[in-house]
C-alpha atoms as one frame of an Amber mdcrd trajectory, in Angstrom:
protein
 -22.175  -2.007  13.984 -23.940  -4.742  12.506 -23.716  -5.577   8.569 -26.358
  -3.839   7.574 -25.596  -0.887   8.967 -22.304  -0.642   7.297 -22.408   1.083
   3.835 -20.113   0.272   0.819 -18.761   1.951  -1.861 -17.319   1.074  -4.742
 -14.786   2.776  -6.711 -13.651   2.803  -9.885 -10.447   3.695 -11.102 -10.392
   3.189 -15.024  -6.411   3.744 -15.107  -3.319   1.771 -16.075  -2.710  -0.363
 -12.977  -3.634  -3.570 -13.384  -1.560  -4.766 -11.171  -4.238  -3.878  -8.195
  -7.141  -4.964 -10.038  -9.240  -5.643  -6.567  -8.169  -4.032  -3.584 -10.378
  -4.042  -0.094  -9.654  -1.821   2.628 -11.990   0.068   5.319 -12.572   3.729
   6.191 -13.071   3.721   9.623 -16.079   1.601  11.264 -19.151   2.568   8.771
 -18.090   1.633   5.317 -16.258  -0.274   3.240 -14.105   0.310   0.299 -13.828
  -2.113  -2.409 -11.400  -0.356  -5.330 -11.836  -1.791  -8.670  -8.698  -1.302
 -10.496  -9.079  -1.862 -14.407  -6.600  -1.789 -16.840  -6.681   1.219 -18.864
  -4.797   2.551 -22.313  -4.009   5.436 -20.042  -2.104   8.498 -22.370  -0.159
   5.936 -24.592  -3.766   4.513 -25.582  -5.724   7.594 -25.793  -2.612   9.028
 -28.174  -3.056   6.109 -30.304  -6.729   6.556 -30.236  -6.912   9.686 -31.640
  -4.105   9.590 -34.078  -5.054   6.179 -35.669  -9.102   6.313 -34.508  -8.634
   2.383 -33.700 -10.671   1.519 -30.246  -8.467   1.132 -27.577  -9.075  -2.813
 -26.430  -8.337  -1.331 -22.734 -10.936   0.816 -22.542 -13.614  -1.483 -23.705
 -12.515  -3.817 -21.306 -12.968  -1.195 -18.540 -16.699  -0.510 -20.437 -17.572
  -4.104 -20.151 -16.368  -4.694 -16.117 -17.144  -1.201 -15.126 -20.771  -1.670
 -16.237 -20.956  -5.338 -14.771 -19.510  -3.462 -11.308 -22.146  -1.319 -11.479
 -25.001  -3.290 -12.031 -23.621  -5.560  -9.079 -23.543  -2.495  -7.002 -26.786
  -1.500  -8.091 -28.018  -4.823  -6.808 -26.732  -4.471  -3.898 -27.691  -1.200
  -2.674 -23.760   0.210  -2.893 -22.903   3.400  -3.903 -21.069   3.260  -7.551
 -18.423   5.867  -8.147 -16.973   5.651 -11.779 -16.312   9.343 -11.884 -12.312
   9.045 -12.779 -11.575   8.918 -16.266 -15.200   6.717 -16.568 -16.762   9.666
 -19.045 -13.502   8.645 -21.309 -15.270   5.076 -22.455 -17.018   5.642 -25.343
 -16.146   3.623 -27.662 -18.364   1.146 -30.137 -17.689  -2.605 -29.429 -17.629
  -3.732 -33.597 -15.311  -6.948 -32.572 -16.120 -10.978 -31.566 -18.444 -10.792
 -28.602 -17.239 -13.467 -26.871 -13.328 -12.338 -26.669 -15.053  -9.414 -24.796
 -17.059 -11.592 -22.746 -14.254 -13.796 -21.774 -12.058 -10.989 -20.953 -14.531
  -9.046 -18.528 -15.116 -12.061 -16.542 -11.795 -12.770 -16.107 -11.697  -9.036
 -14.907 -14.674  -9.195 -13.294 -13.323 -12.370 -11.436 -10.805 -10.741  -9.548
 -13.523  -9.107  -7.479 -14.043 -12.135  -5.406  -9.595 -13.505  -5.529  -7.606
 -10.394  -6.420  -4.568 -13.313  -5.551  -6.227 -15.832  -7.211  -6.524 -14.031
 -10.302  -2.790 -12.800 -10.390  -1.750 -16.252 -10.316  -3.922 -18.128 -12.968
  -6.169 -15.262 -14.776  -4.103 -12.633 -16.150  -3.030 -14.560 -18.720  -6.703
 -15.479 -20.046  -7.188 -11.615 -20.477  -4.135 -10.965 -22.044  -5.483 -14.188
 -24.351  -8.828 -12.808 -25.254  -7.401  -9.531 -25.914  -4.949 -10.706 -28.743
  -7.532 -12.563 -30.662  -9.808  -9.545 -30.344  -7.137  -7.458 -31.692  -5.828
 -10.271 -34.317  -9.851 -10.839 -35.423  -9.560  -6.791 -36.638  -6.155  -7.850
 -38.146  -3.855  -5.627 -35.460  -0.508  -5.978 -34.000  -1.367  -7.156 -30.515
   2.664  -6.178 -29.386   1.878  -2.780 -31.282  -1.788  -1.890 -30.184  -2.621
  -3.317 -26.614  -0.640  -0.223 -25.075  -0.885  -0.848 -21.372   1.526  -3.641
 -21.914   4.276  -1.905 -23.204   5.725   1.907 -23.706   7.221   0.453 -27.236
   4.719   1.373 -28.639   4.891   5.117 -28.228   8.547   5.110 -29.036   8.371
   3.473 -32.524   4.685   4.398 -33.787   5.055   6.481 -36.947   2.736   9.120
 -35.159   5.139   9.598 -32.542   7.709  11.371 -34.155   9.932  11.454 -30.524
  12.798   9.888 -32.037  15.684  10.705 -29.533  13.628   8.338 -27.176  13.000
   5.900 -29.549  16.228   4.534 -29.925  16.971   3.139 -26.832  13.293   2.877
 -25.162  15.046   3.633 -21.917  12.593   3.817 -19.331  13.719   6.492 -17.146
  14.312   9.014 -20.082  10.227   9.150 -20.463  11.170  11.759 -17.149  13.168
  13.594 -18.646  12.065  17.737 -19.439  11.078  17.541 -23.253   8.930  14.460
 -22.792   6.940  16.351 -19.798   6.916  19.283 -22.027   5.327  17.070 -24.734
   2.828  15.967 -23.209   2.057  19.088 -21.229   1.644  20.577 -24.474  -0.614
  17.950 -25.658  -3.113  18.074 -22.963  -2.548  21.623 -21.941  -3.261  21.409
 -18.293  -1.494  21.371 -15.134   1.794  20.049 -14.526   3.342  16.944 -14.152
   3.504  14.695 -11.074   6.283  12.059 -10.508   5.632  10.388  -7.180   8.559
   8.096  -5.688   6.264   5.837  -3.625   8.135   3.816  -1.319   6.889   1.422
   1.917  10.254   1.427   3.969  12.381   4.729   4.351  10.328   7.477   3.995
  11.844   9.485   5.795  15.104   9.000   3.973  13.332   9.971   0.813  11.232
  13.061   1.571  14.721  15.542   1.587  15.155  14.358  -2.152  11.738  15.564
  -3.445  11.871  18.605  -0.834  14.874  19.719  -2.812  14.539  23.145  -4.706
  17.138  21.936  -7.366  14.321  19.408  -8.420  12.470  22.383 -10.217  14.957
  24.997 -11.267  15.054  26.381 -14.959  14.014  23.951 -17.596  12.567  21.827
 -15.386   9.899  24.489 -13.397   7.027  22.644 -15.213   7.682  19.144 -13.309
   6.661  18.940  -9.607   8.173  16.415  -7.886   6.301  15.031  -4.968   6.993
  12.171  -2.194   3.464  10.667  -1.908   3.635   7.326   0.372   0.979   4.770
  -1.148  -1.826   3.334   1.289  -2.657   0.696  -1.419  -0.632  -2.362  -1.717
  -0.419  -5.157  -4.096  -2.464  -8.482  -2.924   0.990 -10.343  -3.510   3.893
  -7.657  -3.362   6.009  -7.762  -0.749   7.381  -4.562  -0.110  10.104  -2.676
  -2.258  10.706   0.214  -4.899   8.187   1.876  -6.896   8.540   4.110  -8.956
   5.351   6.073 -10.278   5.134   8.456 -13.216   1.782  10.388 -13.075   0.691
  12.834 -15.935  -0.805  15.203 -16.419  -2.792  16.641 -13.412  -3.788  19.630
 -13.140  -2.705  21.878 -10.188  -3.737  21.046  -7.105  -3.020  23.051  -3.292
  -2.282  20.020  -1.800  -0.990  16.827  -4.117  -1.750  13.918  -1.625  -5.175
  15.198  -1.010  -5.890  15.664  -4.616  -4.356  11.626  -5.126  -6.915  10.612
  -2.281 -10.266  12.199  -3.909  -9.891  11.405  -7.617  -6.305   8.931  -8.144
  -4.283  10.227 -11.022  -5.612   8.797 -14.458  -2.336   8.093 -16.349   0.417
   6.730 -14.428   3.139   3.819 -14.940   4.813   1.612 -12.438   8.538   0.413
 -12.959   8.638  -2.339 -10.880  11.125  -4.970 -10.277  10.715  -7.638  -7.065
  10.905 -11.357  -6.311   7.301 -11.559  -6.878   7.770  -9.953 -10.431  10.747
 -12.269 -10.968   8.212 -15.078  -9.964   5.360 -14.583 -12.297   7.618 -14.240
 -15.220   7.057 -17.466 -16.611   3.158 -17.148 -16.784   3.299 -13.874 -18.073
   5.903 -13.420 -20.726   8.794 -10.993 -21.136   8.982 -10.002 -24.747  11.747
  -8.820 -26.651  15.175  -7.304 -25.247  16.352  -4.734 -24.157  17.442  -2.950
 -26.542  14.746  -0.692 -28.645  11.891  -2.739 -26.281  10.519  -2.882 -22.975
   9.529  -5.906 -20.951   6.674  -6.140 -19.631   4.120  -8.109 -17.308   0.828
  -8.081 -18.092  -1.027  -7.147 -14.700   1.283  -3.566 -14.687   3.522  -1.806
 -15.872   6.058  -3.834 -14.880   9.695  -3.497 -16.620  11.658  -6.526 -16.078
  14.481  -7.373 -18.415  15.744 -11.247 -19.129  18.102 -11.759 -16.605  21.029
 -10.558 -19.037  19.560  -7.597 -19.254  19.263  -7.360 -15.448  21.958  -5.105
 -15.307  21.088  -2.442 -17.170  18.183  -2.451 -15.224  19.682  -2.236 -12.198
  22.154   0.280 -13.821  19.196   2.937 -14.876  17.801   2.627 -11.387  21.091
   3.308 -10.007  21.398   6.551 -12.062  17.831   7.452 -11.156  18.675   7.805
  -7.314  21.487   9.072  -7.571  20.406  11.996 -10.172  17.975  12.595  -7.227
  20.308  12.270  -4.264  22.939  14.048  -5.555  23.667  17.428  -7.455  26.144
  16.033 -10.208  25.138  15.887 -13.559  23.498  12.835 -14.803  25.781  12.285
 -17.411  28.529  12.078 -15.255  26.828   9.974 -12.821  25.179   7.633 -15.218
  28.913   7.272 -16.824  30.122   6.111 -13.147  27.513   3.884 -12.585  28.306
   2.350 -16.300  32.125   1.885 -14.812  31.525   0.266 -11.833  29.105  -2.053
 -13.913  31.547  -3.141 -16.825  35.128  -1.769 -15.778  37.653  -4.946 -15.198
  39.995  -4.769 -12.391  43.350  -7.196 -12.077  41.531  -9.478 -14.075  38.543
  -9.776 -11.960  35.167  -8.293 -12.637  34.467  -5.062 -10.772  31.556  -6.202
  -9.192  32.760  -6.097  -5.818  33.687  -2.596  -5.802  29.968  -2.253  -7.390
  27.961  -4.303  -4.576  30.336  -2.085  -1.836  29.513   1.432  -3.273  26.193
   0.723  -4.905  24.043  -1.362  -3.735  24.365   0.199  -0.389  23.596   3.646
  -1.912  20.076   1.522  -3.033  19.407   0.192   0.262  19.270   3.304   1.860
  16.100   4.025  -0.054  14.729   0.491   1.408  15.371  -1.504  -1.803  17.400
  -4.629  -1.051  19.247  -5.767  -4.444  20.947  -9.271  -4.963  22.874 -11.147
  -7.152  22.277 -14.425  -6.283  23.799 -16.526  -9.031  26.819 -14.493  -9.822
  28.131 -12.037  -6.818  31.588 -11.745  -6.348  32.692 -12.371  -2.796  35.565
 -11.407  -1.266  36.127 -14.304   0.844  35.681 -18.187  -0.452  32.283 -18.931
  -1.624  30.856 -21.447   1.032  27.459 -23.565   0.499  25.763 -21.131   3.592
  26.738 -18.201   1.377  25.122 -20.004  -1.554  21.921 -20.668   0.625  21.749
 -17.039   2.013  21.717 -15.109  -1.390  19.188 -17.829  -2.766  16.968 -17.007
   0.425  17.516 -13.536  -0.849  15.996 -14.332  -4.215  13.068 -15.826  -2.558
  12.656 -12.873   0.283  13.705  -9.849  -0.756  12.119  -7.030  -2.032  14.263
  -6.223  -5.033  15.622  -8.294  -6.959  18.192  -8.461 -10.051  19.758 -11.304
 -11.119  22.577 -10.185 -13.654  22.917 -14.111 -15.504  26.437 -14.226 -16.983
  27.960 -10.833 -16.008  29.032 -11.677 -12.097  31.112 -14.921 -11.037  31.290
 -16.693  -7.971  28.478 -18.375  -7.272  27.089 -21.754  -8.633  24.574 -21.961
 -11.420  20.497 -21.322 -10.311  20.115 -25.211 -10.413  22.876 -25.595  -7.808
  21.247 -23.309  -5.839  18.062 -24.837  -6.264  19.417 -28.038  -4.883  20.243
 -26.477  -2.093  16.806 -26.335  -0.929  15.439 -29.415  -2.276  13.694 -27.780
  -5.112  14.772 -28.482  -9.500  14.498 -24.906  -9.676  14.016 -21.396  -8.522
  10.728 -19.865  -9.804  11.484 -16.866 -11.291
């Protein structure tokens, strides 16, 4: 089939995942796809919008690209679909023209070098977006709400405070949040989707569990939905996806394929997260605050905070794989984390019983600087957990909580390098 023959669409998704800002793929042999992912306020934004009536600086940003896609496509004969959440823009630009200007063509950049742009552009968007938002005197931390879930803990508004406290990301899961917003939007259910590349099969008895949506919890459908889209740079790992609300559809995956879910989150944590951290920030602790990366929601605490981390997504598999309370389980996880044993730190007994529990759901977890090893540390060992940092799939690097290893210089040195980037 020649070129001309071949027809191609182009979607829109005005959502919150930045992270896959250009994505091309084909449908079979007569068309292809090109899926224009633009970062979106998503609920958090539209919440803020209509409490506070302050434009969300998302959503103009998706204006400004999504009419620039379409006039492209226009051009070029293609077939425009903004149908998802598109209808939602309608905002009045009042603010600097040229922050706006800026900002869509770094978006609209990423059309041509989705890897290009997550390397060098993200950070020009993120740029334009604070001076629009400090030019209308607003709290760019505060306001530009697909960066961080802070935000809806601690705005005045949001009077949710027994999540506010600790801003701990899993507990936006938990029954009265869903309930929340269900009663908010007043449609449908709520969708969290486990999306995971390796081990699927593993994963599909824990969402085909009937305990998932007894009692209190009938209004949250859990579904295992493996993604088809992949990050331009992400190497595979664990992804965990929060969708709300949808409204009921016969047959979830089908429903994801037609019109993608409009509010969703990602909590993602990978070398490739770990590597971008130094162009894109990580604010605050974690304690009260979220990090974040701008091109997602991606939650990555400094690497002191690595642990709890790790320890939340510990408790979240295991609340799922197993029937215990999550209390009780969360409290176990917390003493194989912190417990001392004959002087030594536990963390043997917690990379024997734990991090195998996480690899059976195809996430590979590492401690480079700091594992404790049961034999003597030897310079290969050194070398193999740093090639872990630099391969694997999932990684947390607990700084100051684990002995045994050398410093991240040292291990730098080992391959020639001043450094690890992450």
């Amino acid at each position: 089939m020649s070129d001309k023959e071949r027809t191609t669409f182009v979607k829109y998704y005005a959502g919150t995942s930045g992270s896959k800002l250009a994505h091309l793929r084909s449908e079979g042999e007569s068309s292809a796809v090109l899926s224009v992912w633009i970062d979106g306020a998503g609920a958090a934004g539209e919440f803020l919008d209509d409490n506070i009536h302050t434009p969300g600086v998302a959503h103009l940003l998706e204006h400004i690209c999504a009419s620039r896609i379409a006039s492209i496509a226009e051009k070029n004969g293609w077939l425009f679909d903004a149908s998802t959440n598109f209808s939602a823009v309608k905002y009045q630009v009042q603010s600097p023209k040229m922050d706006f200007e800026k900002a869509s063509q770094c978006l609209f950049d990423a059309l041509s070098s989705p890897k290009k742009f997550l390397s060098k552009r993200a950070t020009e968007i993120e740029r334009a977006a604070n001076e629009l938002l400090r030019a209308k005197n607003l709290d760019p931390a505060r306001m530009f709400m697909d960066r961080t879930l802070h935000a809806i803990y601690n705005h005045p508004t949001f009077q949710y405070n027994n999540v506010g406290a600790e801003a701990d990301i899993l507990s936006i899961t938990n029954k009265d949040i869903l309930r929340f917003w269900s009663s908010k939007y007043r449609e449908g259910s709520f969708v969290i989707a486990l999306s995971i590349d390796r081990a699927r099969e593993d994963l599909e008895h824990v969402f085909a569990s009937p305990s998932m949506n007894k009692g209190k919890n009938a209004d949250m459908s859990l579904v295992f939905r493996p993604t088809d889209i992949r990050w331009p740079t992400r190497r595979d790992g664990v992804l965990f996806q929060l969708a709300y609300p949808v409204s009921q559809p016969s047959n979830i995956e089908d429903y994801c394929k037609k019109q993608f879910i409009q509010h969703f989150m990602y909590i993602v944590i990978d070398e490739e997260v770990r590597r971008r951290t130094r162009n894109y920030g990580i604010i605050r602790n974690w304690q009260g605050h979220t990090g974040y990366l701008r091109d997602s929601y991606n939650f990555v605490a400094r690497s002191h905070d690595a642990g709890k981390i790790l320890e939340r997504v510990c408790y979240s598999l295991e609340r799922m794989a197993r029937t215990g309370t999550p209390a009780a389980l969360r409290a176990r996880v917390k003493s194989e984390v912190n417990r001392p044993c004959n002087g030594v730190s536990s963390n043997l007994t917690f990379h024997q019983e734990i991090l195998p529990q996480l690899s059976r759901y195809g996430a590979f977890v590492t401690d480079c600087e700091k594992v404790t090893f049961s034999k003597t540390v030897t310079k290969e060992d050194v070398k193999r957990e740093a090639q872990n940092i630099l391969e694997g799939p999932l990684v947390f690097c607990a700084e100051g909580t684990l002995k045994g290893l050398p410093s991240r210089r040292q291990v730098a040195g080992i391959f020639g390098r001043k450094s690890l980037s992450f």
